[in-house]
CSV table of C-alpha atoms in Angstrom, one decimal:
chain,number,residue,atom,x,y,z
A,286,UNK,CA,-17.1,-19.4,-5.5
A,287,UNK,CA,-17.2,-22.4,-3.2
A,288,UNK,CA,-14.8,-24.2,-5.5
A,289,UNK,CA,-12.2,-21.5,-4.8
A,290,UNK,CA,-12.5,-21.8,-1.1
A,291,UNK,CA,-10.5,-24.9,-0.7
A,292,UNK,CA,-7.8,-25.2,1.9
A,293,UNK,CA,-5.5,-28.2,2.0
A,294,UNK,CA,-8.0,-30.4,0.2
A,295,UNK,CA,-11.1,-29.5,2.1
A,296,UNK,CA,-14.0,-27.5,0.7
A,297,UNK,CA,-14.6,-24.2,2.6
A,298,UNK,CA,-17.5,-21.9,2.6
A,299,UNK,CA,-17.4,-18.1,2.9
A,300,UNK,CA,-18.4,-17.4,6.5
A,301,UNK,CA,-19.9,-14.2,7.9
A,302,UNK,CA,-16.9,-14.1,10.3
A,303,UNK,CA,-14.4,-14.2,7.4
A,304,UNK,CA,-16.3,-11.4,5.6
A,305,UNK,CA,-16.5,-9.3,8.8
A,306,UNK,CA,-12.8,-9.8,9.6
A,307,UNK,CA,-11.7,-8.7,6.1
A,308,UNK,CA,-14.1,-5.8,5.9
A,309,UNK,CA,-13.0,-4.6,9.3
A,310,UNK,CA,-9.3,-4.9,8.6
A,311,UNK,CA,-9.6,-3.1,5.2
A,312,UNK,CA,-11.1,-0.1,7.0
A,313,UNK,CA,-7.5,0.7,7.9
A,314,UNK,CA,-6.5,0.5,4.3
A,315,UNK,CA,-9.4,2.9,3.5
A,316,UNK,CA,-8.1,5.4,5.9
A,317,UNK,CA,-4.6,5.0,4.4
A,318,UNK,CA,-5.9,5.8,0.9
A,319,UNK,CA,-8.1,8.6,2.1
A,320,UNK,CA,-5.2,10.4,3.8
A,321,UNK,CA,-3.1,10.0,0.6
A,322,UNK,CA,-5.7,11.7,-1.6
A,323,UNK,CA,-7.3,14.2,0.9
A,324,UNK,CA,-4.5,16.8,0.8
A,325,UNK,CA,-4.4,17.4,-3.0
A,326,UNK,CA,-7.7,19.2,-3.8
A,327,UNK,CA,-7.8,21.8,-1.0
A,328,UNK,CA,-4.2,22.9,-1.4
A,329,UNK,CA,-4.9,26.6,-2.3
A,330,UNK,CA,-7.6,26.8,0.4
A,331,UNK,CA,-5.2,25.5,3.1
A,332,UNK,CA,-2.4,27.8,1.8
A,333,UNK,CA,-4.8,30.8,2.3
A,334,UNK,CA,-5.5,29.6,5.8
A,335,UNK,CA,-1.8,29.4,6.5
A,336,UNK,CA,-1.4,33.0,5.3
A,337,UNK,CA,-4.3,34.1,7.5
A,338,UNK,CA,-2.8,32.5,10.5
A,339,UNK,CA,0.6,34.1,9.7
A,340,UNK,CA,-1.1,37.5,9.5
A,341,UNK,CA,-3.0,37.0,12.8
A,342,UNK,CA,0.2,36.3,14.6
A,343,UNK,CA,1.4,39.7,13.6
A,344,UNK,CA,-1.7,41.4,15.0
A,345,UNK,CA,0.4,43.6,17.3
A,346,UNK,CA,2.8,44.8,14.6
A,347,UNK,CA,2.4,48.1,12.9
A,348,UNK,CA,2.8,46.7,9.3
A,349,UNK,CA,2.0,43.0,9.3
A,350,UNK,CA,3.3,41.2,6.2
A,351,UNK,CA,1.8,38.2,4.4
A,352,UNK,CA,3.7,35.0,4.4
A,353,UNK,CA,6.4,35.0,1.7
A,354,UNK,CA,6.2,32.4,-1.1
A,355,UNK,CA,9.3,30.5,-0.1
A,356,UNK,CA,8.0,30.0,3.5
A,357,UNK,CA,4.6,29.0,2.2
A,358,UNK,CA,6.0,26.5,-0.2
A,359,UNK,CA,8.1,25.0,2.7
A,360,UNK,CA,5.1,24.8,5.0
A,361,UNK,CA,3.0,23.1,2.3
A,362,UNK,CA,5.7,20.7,1.3
A,363,UNK,CA,6.2,19.7,4.9
A,364,UNK,CA,2.4,19.3,5.3
A,365,UNK,CA,2.4,16.8,2.4
A,366,UNK,CA,5.8,15.0,3.0
A,367,UNK,CA,5.4,14.6,6.8
A,368,UNK,CA,2.8,12.0,6.1
A,369,UNK,CA,5.4,9.7,4.5
A,370,UNK,CA,7.9,10.5,7.2
A,371,UNK,CA,5.4,9.3,9.8
A,372,UNK,CA,4.9,6.1,7.8
A,373,UNK,CA,8.7,5.6,7.6
A,374,UNK,CA,9.1,5.9,11.3
A,375,UNK,CA,6.2,3.7,12.3
A,376,UNK,CA,7.0,1.0,9.8
A,377,UNK,CA,9.9,0.0,12.1
A,378,UNK,CA,7.4,-0.7,14.9
A,379,UNK,CA,5.3,-3.0,12.8
A,380,UNK,CA,7.1,-6.3,13.6
A,381,UNK,CA,7.2,-5.6,17.3
A,382,UNK,CA,3.6,-4.6,17.6
A,383,UNK,CA,2.4,-7.6,15.5
A,384,UNK,CA,4.4,-10.1,17.7
A,385,UNK,CA,3.7,-8.4,21.0
A,386,UNK,CA,0.0,-7.6,20.7
A,387,UNK,CA,-1.1,-9.8,17.9
A,388,UNK,CA,-2.4,-8.7,14.5
A,389,UNK,CA,-6.0,-7.8,15.6
A,390,UNK,CA,-5.1,-6.1,18.8
A,391,UNK,CA,-2.3,-4.1,17.1
A,392,UNK,CA,-4.8,-2.8,14.6
A,393,UNK,CA,-7.2,-1.9,17.5
A,394,UNK,CA,-4.5,0.0,19.3
A,395,UNK,CA,-3.4,1.7,16.1
A,396,UNK,CA,-6.7,3.5,15.9
A,397,UNK,CA,-5.6,5.8,18.8
A,398,UNK,CA,-3.2,7.4,16.3
A,399,UNK,CA,-6.0,7.8,13.7
A,400,UNK,CA,-8.2,9.5,16.2
A,401,UNK,CA,-5.5,11.8,17.5
A,402,UNK,CA,-4.3,12.7,14.1
A,403,UNK,CA,-7.8,13.4,12.8
A,404,UNK,CA,-8.7,15.6,15.9
A,405,UNK,CA,-5.5,17.6,15.5
A,406,UNK,CA,-6.1,18.3,11.8
A,407,UNK,CA,-9.8,19.0,12.4
A,408,UNK,CA,-9.2,21.7,15.0
A,409,UNK,CA,-6.1,23.2,13.4
A,410,UNK,CA,-8.0,26.1,11.8
A,411,UNK,CA,-10.1,26.8,15.0
A,412,UNK,CA,-6.9,27.0,17.0
A,413,UNK,CA,-5.2,29.0,14.3
A,414,UNK,CA,-2.3,26.6,14.2
A,415,UNK,CA,-0.8,25.1,11.1
A,416,UNK,CA,1.6,23.3,13.4
A,417,UNK,CA,-1.4,21.2,14.6
A,418,UNK,CA,-2.2,20.3,11.0
A,419,UNK,CA,1.4,19.3,10.3
A,420,UNK,CA,1.6,17.2,13.5
A,421,UNK,CA,-1.7,15.6,12.7
A,422,UNK,CA,-0.4,14.6,9.2
A,423,UNK,CA,2.6,13.1,10.8
A,424,UNK,CA,0.5,11.1,13.3
A,425,UNK,CA,-1.9,9.9,10.6
A,426,UNK,CA,1.1,8.9,8.5
A,427,UNK,CA,2.4,6.9,11.5
A,428,UNK,CA,-1.0,5.2,11.7
A,429,UNK,CA,-0.9,4.4,7.9
A,430,UNK,CA,2.6,3.0,8.2
A,431,UNK,CA,1.5,0.5,10.7
A,432,UNK,CA,-1.8,-0.2,9.0
A,433,UNK,CA,-0.2,-0.8,5.6
A,434,UNK,CA,1.7,-3.7,7.1
A,435,UNK,CA,-0.8,-5.2,9.5
A,436,UNK,CA,-3.8,-5.3,7.2
A,437,UNK,CA,-2.2,-7.5,4.4
A,438,UNK,CA,-0.5,-9.6,7.1
A,439,UNK,CA,-3.8,-10.3,8.9
A,440,UNK,CA,-5.7,-10.9,5.7
A,441,UNK,CA,-3.0,-13.3,4.4
A,442,UNK,CA,-3.0,-15.3,7.6
A,443,UNK,CA,-6.8,-15.8,7.9
A,444,UNK,CA,-7.6,-16.3,4.2
A,445,UNK,CA,-8.1,-19.7,2.5
A,446,UNK,CA,-5.0,-20.6,0.5
A,447,UNK,CA,-6.9,-20.8,-2.8
A,448,UNK,CA,-8.3,-17.2,-2.4
A,449,UNK,CA,-5.4,-15.6,-0.6
A,450,UNK,CA,-4.5,-13.5,-3.6
A,451,UNK,CA,-8.1,-12.4,-4.3
A,452,UNK,CA,-8.7,-11.4,-0.7
A,453,UNK,CA,-5.3,-9.8,-0.4
A,454,UNK,CA,-6.1,-7.5,-3.3
A,455,UNK,CA,-8.9,-6.1,-1.2
A,456,UNK,CA,-6.3,-4.2,0.7
A,457,UNK,CA,-5.3,-2.2,-2.4
A,458,UNK,CA,-9.0,-1.9,-3.4
A,459,UNK,CA,-9.7,-0.2,-0.1
A,460,UNK,CA,-6.7,2.1,-0.5
A,461,UNK,CA,-7.8,3.3,-4.0
A,462,UNK,CA,-11.4,3.6,-2.8
A,463,UNK,CA,-10.2,5.9,0.0
A,464,UNK,CA,-8.3,8.0,-2.5
A,465,UNK,CA,-11.4,8.3,-4.7
A,466,UNK,CA,-13.6,9.2,-1.7
A,467,UNK,CA,-11.1,11.9,-0.7
A,468,UNK,CA,-11.1,13.4,-4.2
A,469,UNK,CA,-14.9,13.5,-4.3
A,470,UNK,CA,-15.2,14.9,-0.8
A,471,UNK,CA,-12.6,17.5,-1.7
A,472,UNK,CA,-14.8,19.1,-4.4
A,473,UNK,CA,-15.8,22.7,-3.6
A,474,UNK,CA,-19.4,21.7,-3.7
A,475,UNK,CA,-18.9,19.3,-0.8
A,476,UNK,CA,-16.2,19.8,1.8
A,477,UNK,CA,-13.4,21.6,-0.3
A,478,UNK,CA,-14.4,25.1,1.0
A,479,UNK,CA,-12.8,27.7,3.2
A,480,UNK,CA,-15.1,26.8,6.1
A,481,UNK,CA,-15.3,23.0,5.7
A,482,UNK,CA,-11.8,21.9,4.8
A,483,UNK,CA,-10.9,21.0,8.5
A,484,UNK,CA,-13.9,18.6,8.5
A,485,UNK,CA,-12.5,17.1,5.2
A,486,UNK,CA,-9.3,16.2,7.0
A,487,UNK,CA,-11.1,15.1,10.1
A,488,UNK,CA,-13.4,12.6,8.3
A,489,UNK,CA,-10.7,9.9,8.9
A,490,UNK,CA,-11.9,9.5,12.5
A,491,UNK,CA,-15.1,7.9,11.5
A,492,UNK,CA,-13.7,4.7,9.9
A,493,UNK,CA,-11.3,4.6,12.9
A,494,UNK,CA,-14.2,4.5,15.3
A,495,UNK,CA,-16.0,1.9,13.2
A,496,UNK,CA,-13.0,-0.3,13.0
A,497,UNK,CA,-12.4,0.0,16.8
A,498,UNK,CA,-16.0,-1.1,17.4
A,499,UNK,CA,-15.9,-4.1,15.0
A,500,UNK,CA,-12.4,-5.5,15.7
A,501,UNK,CA,-13.4,-7.1,19.1
A,502,UNK,CA,-15.9,-9.1,17.1
A,503,UNK,CA,-13.2,-10.5,14.8
A,504,UNK,CA,-11.0,-13.5,15.7
A,505,UNK,CA,-7.2,-13.1,16.1
A,506,UNK,CA,-5.1,-14.8,13.4
A,507,UNK,CA,-5.1,-18.5,14.2
A,508,UNK,CA,-1.6,-18.8,12.7
A,509,UNK,CA,-0.4,-16.2,15.2
A,510,UNK,CA,-2.2,-17.8,18.1
A,511,UNK,CA,-0.8,-21.3,17.4
A,512,UNK,CA,2.6,-20.7,16.0
A,513,UNK,CA,3.7,-17.6,18.0
A,514,UNK,CA,1.6,-17.8,21.2
A,515,UNK,CA,1.3,-21.6,21.4
A,516,UNK,CA,-2.5,-21.3,22.2
A,517,UNK,CA,-3.9,-24.3,20.3
A,518,UNK,CA,-7.4,-24.0,21.8
A,519,UNK,CA,-7.8,-20.4,20.8
A,520,UNK,CA,-6.4,-21.2,17.3
A,521,UNK,CA,-8.9,-24.0,16.8
A,522,UNK,CA,-11.8,-21.7,17.8
A,523,UNK,CA,-10.6,-19.0,15.4
A,524,UNK,CA,-10.3,-21.6,12.6
A,525,UNK,CA,-13.8,-22.9,13.2
A,526,UNK,CA,-15.2,-19.3,13.1
A,527,UNK,CA,-13.4,-18.4,9.9
A,528,UNK,CA,-14.0,-21.7,8.0
A,529,UNK,CA,-17.4,-22.7,9.4
A,530,UNK,CA,-16.1,-26.2,9.9
A,531,UNK,CA,-15.8,-28.1,13.2
A,532,UNK,CA,-13.0,-30.3,11.9
A,533,UNK,CA,-10.0,-28.1,11.4
A,534,UNK,CA,-7.4,-30.9,11.7
A,535,UNK,CA,-5.9,-30.4,8.2
A,536,UNK,CA,-5.4,-26.6,8.7
A,537,UNK,CA,-3.9,-27.2,12.2
A,538,UNK,CA,-1.6,-29.9,10.9
A,539,UNK,CA,-0.2,-27.5,8.3
A,540,UNK,CA,0.4,-25.0,11.1
A,541,UNK,CA,2.1,-27.6,13.2
A,542,UNK,CA,4.5,-28.5,10.5
A,543,UNK,CA,5.3,-24.8,9.9
A,544,UNK,CA,5.9,-24.3,13.6
A,545,UNK,CA,8.0,-27.4,13.9
A,546,UNK,CA,10.3,-26.1,11.2
A,547,UNK,CA,10.3,-22.6,12.7
A,548,UNK,CA,11.3,-24.0,16.1
A,549,UNK,CA,14.4,-25.4,14.4
A,550,UNK,CA,15.5,-21.9,13.3
A,551,UNK,CA,16.7,-19.0,15.5
A,552,UNK,CA,14.7,-15.9,16.1
A,553,UNK,CA,14.8,-13.9,12.8
A,554,UNK,CA,15.9,-10.2,12.9
A,555,UNK,CA,16.0,-7.8,10.0
A,556,UNK,CA,19.8,-8.3,9.6
A,557,UNK,CA,19.4,-12.1,9.6
A,558,UNK,CA,17.0,-11.8,6.6
A,559,UNK,CA,20.1,-10.9,4.6
A,560,UNK,CA,22.6,-13.2,6.3
A,561,UNK,CA,20.6,-16.5,6.3
A,562,UNK,CA,20.7,-17.9,2.7
A,563,UNK,CA,17.1,-19.2,2.7
A,564,UNK,CA,15.8,-15.7,3.5
A,565,UNK,CA,18.1,-13.7,1.4
A,566,UNK,CA,16.4,-14.2,-2.0
A,567,UNK,CA,12.8,-13.7,-0.7
A,568,UNK,CA,13.7,-10.5,1.1
A,569,UNK,CA,15.5,-9.1,-2.0
A,570,UNK,CA,12.4,-10.0,-4.0
A,571,UNK,CA,10.1,-8.4,-1.4
A,572,UNK,CA,12.0,-5.1,-1.3
A,573,UNK,CA,12.4,-4.9,-5.0
A,574,UNK,CA,8.6,-5.4,-5.5
A,575,UNK,CA,7.9,-2.6,-3.1
A,576,UNK,CA,10.4,-0.4,-5.0
A,577,UNK,CA,8.7,-1.3,-8.3
A,578,UNK,CA,5.4,0.0,-6.9
A,579,UNK,CA,6.7,3.4,-5.7
A,580,UNK,CA,9.4,4.1,-8.2
A,581,UNK,CA,7.0,3.4,-11.0
A,582,UNK,CA,6.0,7.0,-11.0
A,583,UNK,CA,2.4,6.4,-9.9
A,584,UNK,CA,2.6,8.8,-6.9
A,585,UNK,CA,4.0,11.5,-9.1
A,586,UNK,CA,0.7,11.2,-11.1
A,587,UNK,CA,-1.4,11.0,-7.9
A,588,UNK,CA,0.3,13.9,-6.1
A,589,UNK,CA,0.6,16.2,-9.1
A,590,UNK,CA,-2.2,15.1,-11.4
A,591,UNK,CA,-4.0,18.4,-11.2
A,592,UNK,CA,-0.9,20.4,-12.1
A,593,UNK,CA,-0.1,18.0,-14.9
A,594,UNK,CA,-3.6,18.4,-16.4
A,595,UNK,CA,-3.4,22.2,-16.1
A,596,UNK,CA,-0.1,22.1,-18.1
A,597,UNK,CA,-2.0,20.3,-20.8
A,598,UNK,CA,-4.5,23.1,-21.0
A,599,UNK,CA,-7.3,21.0,-19.7
A,600,UNK,CA,-10.3,22.9,-18.2
A,601,UNK,CA,-11.7,21.7,-14.8
A,602,UNK,CA,-8.7,19.4,-14.1
A,603,UNK,CA,-10.1,18.4,-10.7
A,604,UNK,CA,-12.8,16.3,-12.5
A,605,UNK,CA,-10.2,14.7,-14.7
A,606,UNK,CA,-8.3,13.8,-11.5
A,607,UNK,CA,-11.4,12.2,-10.2
A,608,UNK,CA,-11.6,10.3,-13.5
A,609,UNK,CA,-8.2,9.0,-12.7
A,610,UNK,CA,-9.4,7.9,-9.3
A,611,UNK,CA,-12.4,6.0,-10.9
A,612,UNK,CA,-10.0,4.2,-13.3
A,613,UNK,CA,-7.8,3.5,-10.4
A,614,UNK,CA,-10.6,1.8,-8.5
A,615,UNK,CA,-12.2,0.0,-11.5
A,616,UNK,CA,-9.0,-1.7,-12.5
A,617,UNK,CA,-8.3,-2.8,-8.9
A,618,UNK,CA,-11.6,-4.7,-9.1
A,619,UNK,CA,-10.3,-6.2,-12.4
A,620,UNK,CA,-7.2,-7.4,-10.6
A,621,UNK,CA,-9.4,-8.8,-7.9
A,622,UNK,CA,-10.9,-11.3,-10.3
A,623,UNK,CA,-7.7,-12.0,-12.3
A,624,UNK,CA,-5.2,-12.6,-9.5
A,625,UNK,CA,-6.2,-16.2,-8.8
A,626,UNK,CA,-6.7,-17.0,-12.5
A,627,UNK,CA,-3.5,-15.5,-14.0
A,628,UNK,CA,-1.3,-15.5,-11.0
A,629,UNK,CA,0.7,-12.8,-9.1
A,630,UNK,CA,3.8,-12.9,-11.3
A,631,UNK,CA,1.9,-12.7,-14.7
A,632,UNK,CA,-0.2,-9.7,-13.5
A,633,UNK,CA,2.8,-7.9,-12.1
A,634,UNK,CA,4.7,-8.4,-15.4
A,635,UNK,CA,1.6,-7.2,-17.4
A,636,UNK,CA,1.3,-4.1,-15.2
A,637,UNK,CA,5.0,-3.2,-15.4
A,638,UNK,CA,5.1,-3.6,-19.2
A,639,UNK,CA,1.9,-1.6,-19.8
A,640,UNK,CA,3.1,1.2,-17.5
A,641,UNK,CA,6.4,1.4,-19.2
A,642,UNK,CA,4.8,1.7,-22.6
A,643,UNK,CA,2.3,4.4,-21.3
A,644,UNK,CA,5.3,6.3,-19.7
A,645,UNK,CA,7.0,6.4,-23.1
A,646,UNK,CA,3.8,7.7,-24.8
A,647,UNK,CA,3.4,10.3,-22.1
A,648,UNK,CA,6.9,11.5,-22.6
A,649,UNK,CA,6.4,11.9,-26.4
A,650,UNK,CA,3.0,13.5,-26.2
A,651,UNK,CA,4.1,16.0,-23.5
A,652,UNK,CA,7.2,16.9,-25.5
A,653,UNK,CA,5.2,17.6,-28.6
A,654,UNK,CA,2.3,19.4,-26.7
A,655,UNK,CA,3.3,22.9,-27.6
A,656,UNK,CA,3.6,22.1,-31.3
A,657,UNK,CA,0.6,19.8,-31.5
A,658,UNK,CA,-2.1,20.8,-29.0
A,659,UNK,CA,-4.2,17.7,-29.8
A,660,UNK,CA,-1.4,15.7,-28.0
A,661,UNK,CA,-3.2,16.6,-24.7
A,662,UNK,CA,-5.8,13.9,-25.6
A,663,UNK,CA,-3.0,11.4,-26.1
A,664,UNK,CA,-1.4,12.4,-22.8
A,665,UNK,CA,-4.7,12.0,-21.0
A,666,UNK,CA,-5.3,8.5,-22.4
A,667,UNK,CA,-1.7,7.6,-21.5
A,668,UNK,CA,-2.2,8.7,-17.9
A,669,UNK,CA,-5.4,6.7,-17.7
A,670,UNK,CA,-3.6,3.7,-19.1
A,671,UNK,CA,-0.7,4.2,-16.8
A,672,UNK,CA,-3.0,4.1,-13.7
A,673,UNK,CA,-5.0,1.2,-15.1
A,674,UNK,CA,-1.9,-1.0,-15.6
A,675,UNK,CA,-0.6,0.0,-12.1
A,676,UNK,CA,-3.7,-1.4,-10.5
A,677,UNK,CA,-3.6,-4.6,-12.5
A,678,UNK,CA,-0.2,-5.6,-11.0
A,679,UNK,CA,2.2,-3.2,-9.3
A,680,UNK,CA,-0.5,-1.7,-7.1
A,681,UNK,CA,-1.9,-4.7,-5.3
A,682,UNK,CA,0.7,-7.5,-5.7
A,683,UNK,CA,3.6,-6.2,-3.7
A,684,UNK,CA,1.5,-5.6,-0.6
A,685,UNK,CA,0.4,-9.2,0.0
A,686,UNK,CA,3.1,-11.2,-1.8
A,687,UNK,CA,5.6,-10.2,1.0
A,688,UNK,CA,3.4,-12.1,3.5
A,689,UNK,CA,3.3,-15.1,1.1
A,690,UNK,CA,7.1,-15.3,0.6
A,691,UNK,CA,7.8,-15.9,4.3
A,692,UNK,CA,6.8,-18.3,7.0
A,693,UNK,CA,5.4,-17.2,10.3
A,694,UNK,CA,8.8,-16.7,12.0
A,695,UNK,CA,10.5,-14.2,9.6
A,696,UNK,CA,7.2,-12.6,8.3
A,697,UNK,CA,7.0,-9.7,10.8
A,698,UNK,CA,10.6,-8.7,10.2
A,699,UNK,CA,10.1,-9.0,6.4
A,700,UNK,CA,7.0,-6.9,6.5
A,701,UNK,CA,8.8,-4.2,8.5
A,702,UNK,CA,11.7,-4.0,6.1
A,703,UNK,CA,9.4,-4.1,3.0
A,704,UNK,CA,7.2,-1.4,4.5
A,705,UNK,CA,10.1,0.8,5.3
A,706,UNK,CA,11.4,0.5,1.7
A,707,UNK,CA,7.9,1.3,0.4
A,708,UNK,CA,7.5,4.4,2.5
A,709,UNK,CA,11.0,5.7,2.0
A,710,UNK,CA,10.7,5.5,-1.8
A,711,UNK,CA,7.3,7.1,-1.6
A,712,UNK,CA,8.8,10.0,0.3
A,713,UNK,CA,11.7,10.4,-2.1
A,714,UNK,CA,9.4,10.5,-5.2
A,715,UNK,CA,7.1,13.0,-3.5
A,716,UNK,CA,9.9,15.3,-2.5
A,717,UNK,CA,12.0,15.2,-5.6
A,718,UNK,CA,9.5,15.0,-8.4
A,719,UNK,CA,9.0,18.7,-8.8
A,720,UNK,CA,12.8,19.3,-8.8
A,721,UNK,CA,13.3,16.6,-11.4
A,722,UNK,CA,10.5,18.1,-13.6
A,723,UNK,CA,12.3,21.5,-13.4
A,724,UNK,CA,15.4,19.8,-14.8
A,725,UNK,CA,14.0,17.2,-17.2
A,726,UNK,CA,10.7,18.9,-18.3
A,727,UNK,CA,8.4,16.5,-20.2
A,728,UNK,CA,11.1,13.8,-20.3
A,729,UNK,CA,10.7,13.1,-16.6
A,730,UNK,CA,8.5,10.1,-17.3
A,731,UNK,CA,11.2,8.7,-19.4
A,732,UNK,CA,13.1,8.0,-16.2
A,733,UNK,CA,10.1,6.0,-14.8
A,734,UNK,CA,9.8,4.1,-18.2
A,735,UNK,CA,13.4,2.8,-17.9
A,736,UNK,CA,12.9,2.0,-14.2
A,737,UNK,CA,9.8,0.0,-15.0
A,738,UNK,CA,11.6,-1.9,-17.8
A,739,UNK,CA,14.3,-2.8,-15.3
A,740,UNK,CA,11.7,-4.0,-12.8
A,741,UNK,CA,10.1,-6.1,-15.5
A,742,UNK,CA,13.4,-7.9,-16.2
A,743,UNK,CA,13.9,-8.6,-12.5
A,744,UNK,CA,10.4,-9.9,-12.1
A,745,UNK,CA,10.6,-12.1,-15.2
A,746,UNK,CA,13.7,-13.9,-14.1
A,747,UNK,CA,13.6,-13.8,-10.3
A,748,UNK,CA,10.0,-13.6,-8.9
A,749,UNK,CA,8.2,-17.0,-8.3
A,750,UNK,CA,4.6,-17.7,-8.8
A,751,UNK,CA,2.9,-18.2,-5.3
A,752,UNK,CA,-0.6,-18.8,-6.5
A,753,UNK,CA,-2.3,-21.7,-4.7
A,754,UNK,CA,0.7,-22.5,-2.5
A,755,UNK,CA,0.7,-22.8,1.3
A,756,UNK,CA,3.1,-20.6,3.2
A,757,UNK,CA,5.2,-23.7,4.1
A,758,UNK,CA,5.4,-24.8,0.4
A,759,UNK,CA,6.8,-21.4,-0.6
A,760,UNK,CA,9.2,-21.3,2.3
A,761,UNK,CA,10.3,-24.9,1.6
A,762,UNK,CA,11.2,-24.0,-2.0
A,763,UNK,CA,13.6,-21.3,-0.8
A,764,UNK,CA,15.1,-23.7,1.8
A,765,UNK,CA,15.8,-26.3,-0.9
A,766,UNK,CA,17.4,-23.8,-3.2
A,767,UNK,CA,19.0,-21.1,-1.1
A,768,UNK,CA,21.4,-19.9,-3.7
A,769,UNK,CA,19.0,-19.1,-6.6
A,770,UNK,CA,20.2,-15.6,-6.9
A,771,UNK,CA,23.6,-16.9,-7.8
A,772,UNK,CA,22.3,-19.1,-10.7
A,773,UNK,CA,22.2,-18.1,-14.3
A,774,UNK,CA,19.0,-16.7,-15.6
A,775,UNK,CA,16.7,-19.4,-17.0
A,776,UNK,CA,15.1,-18.7,-20.4
A,777,UNK,CA,11.3,-18.5,-20.4
A,778,UNK,CA,10.9,-19.5,-16.7
A,779,UNK,CA,11.4,-18.5,-13.2
A,780,UNK,CA,13.7,-20.3,-10.8
A,781,UNK,CA,10.7,-21.5,-8.7
A,782,UNK,CA,8.5,-22.7,-11.5
A,783,UNK,CA,8.7,-26.2,-10.2
A,784,UNK,CA,6.3,-25.1,-7.5
A,785,UNK,CA,3.6,-25.6,-10.0
A,786,UNK,CA,4.5,-29.2,-10.8
A,787,UNK,CA,2.5,-30.7,-8.0
A,788,UNK,CA,-0.4,-28.4,-7.7
A,789,UNK,CA,-2.7,-26.2,-9.8
A,790,UNK,CA,-5.6,-23.9,-9.2
């Protein structure tokens, strides 16, 4: 492993500080994943609680009526979707918080939202208030919106160049681990019961407390300290802690060069990302990669996996859903080991192609299910394959490649915009999937198959390989060729393949 930890020509060793910093940061990703998956399993139990609350509020009436199905559906849909709305809103604060407080301190302050959201959800049944649960979901969504941007930004800035992809994938691994933990805790033999479901939702406060306790022990991003805050002494101390070396001249020189070039440019806003030619291509790439993650259909599988398996006639669908979670986590680990060997672009292409094929198979098998019951097995395998290919590429790659495509100056604005695109598309899929299913039936995944094929074409022709490149090398390539989007497609290459000419992993 020591061979991989090379930064700017010098060998690096994995320090305890680096491990602690990455572990602590990814606790935020774990909470993000947990709150994605926690709401699925106890749906019927929480709906019964909503009805009981509704009835209690009519205690003084002569003939209290149970909640009607339309209102119950609206309340439940709001309980699920409000999480994404919170993420959409808070994603716009990401750049401001990251620049004002710093990466580490912004993560520390963000835990206030996690604690508040967890407490509101945990006490919602005791207070007989579904409004508390919905508000808690909004607040925890706001926490996740900020965390989903801060964590990959912080990890990308403190990681050695040669292992930035591997360590960046840990963000996605923590997310899928959180989803799996939520699925397991939601079983009716653990916390998925009428009495314990509030505790199931409140569990999120424990990693928040742990992260708040550990973050003061972690260094702030040296790149932030030096390039943004102009605090060279603190940046040097942070570099020495993270690398285990007293001589950090090479790393500091690279930051100085990046800062020198950044000082020659004006302050970058979201609008300027599209107006300045050297930023236009990377921001279009960044947003498109985020869309390729969410419009792949993966959240349709996550949100509605139980109902999908029930429609296949599968007994005990909750355990099959947990099986999906295990596949989800296992293939994220596979990606962890492949990302620095095969590269970001190759893995993303492989994942998109595999998902598209699996979506076609799912469409065919679901369409033939009534005539050929054994097609349920084909559908199940296709869903497992769909999730596996997602975690090879489209799952982890978009999160950290955004940070790689931009230098220190435009990075917060780029992360803000990319995060907003991710959360908005997440919300749209979650809200519209059931309606699309009602119209398209088993052919719903055909839509995702064609979208995935389109994203594959875009990635093949437009996305560069960033493996083993410093932030400044990547940014310099866009500065040298600001009009790449206007060029003709090159056969069997990307526009930025020349980045590999002078370096290799």
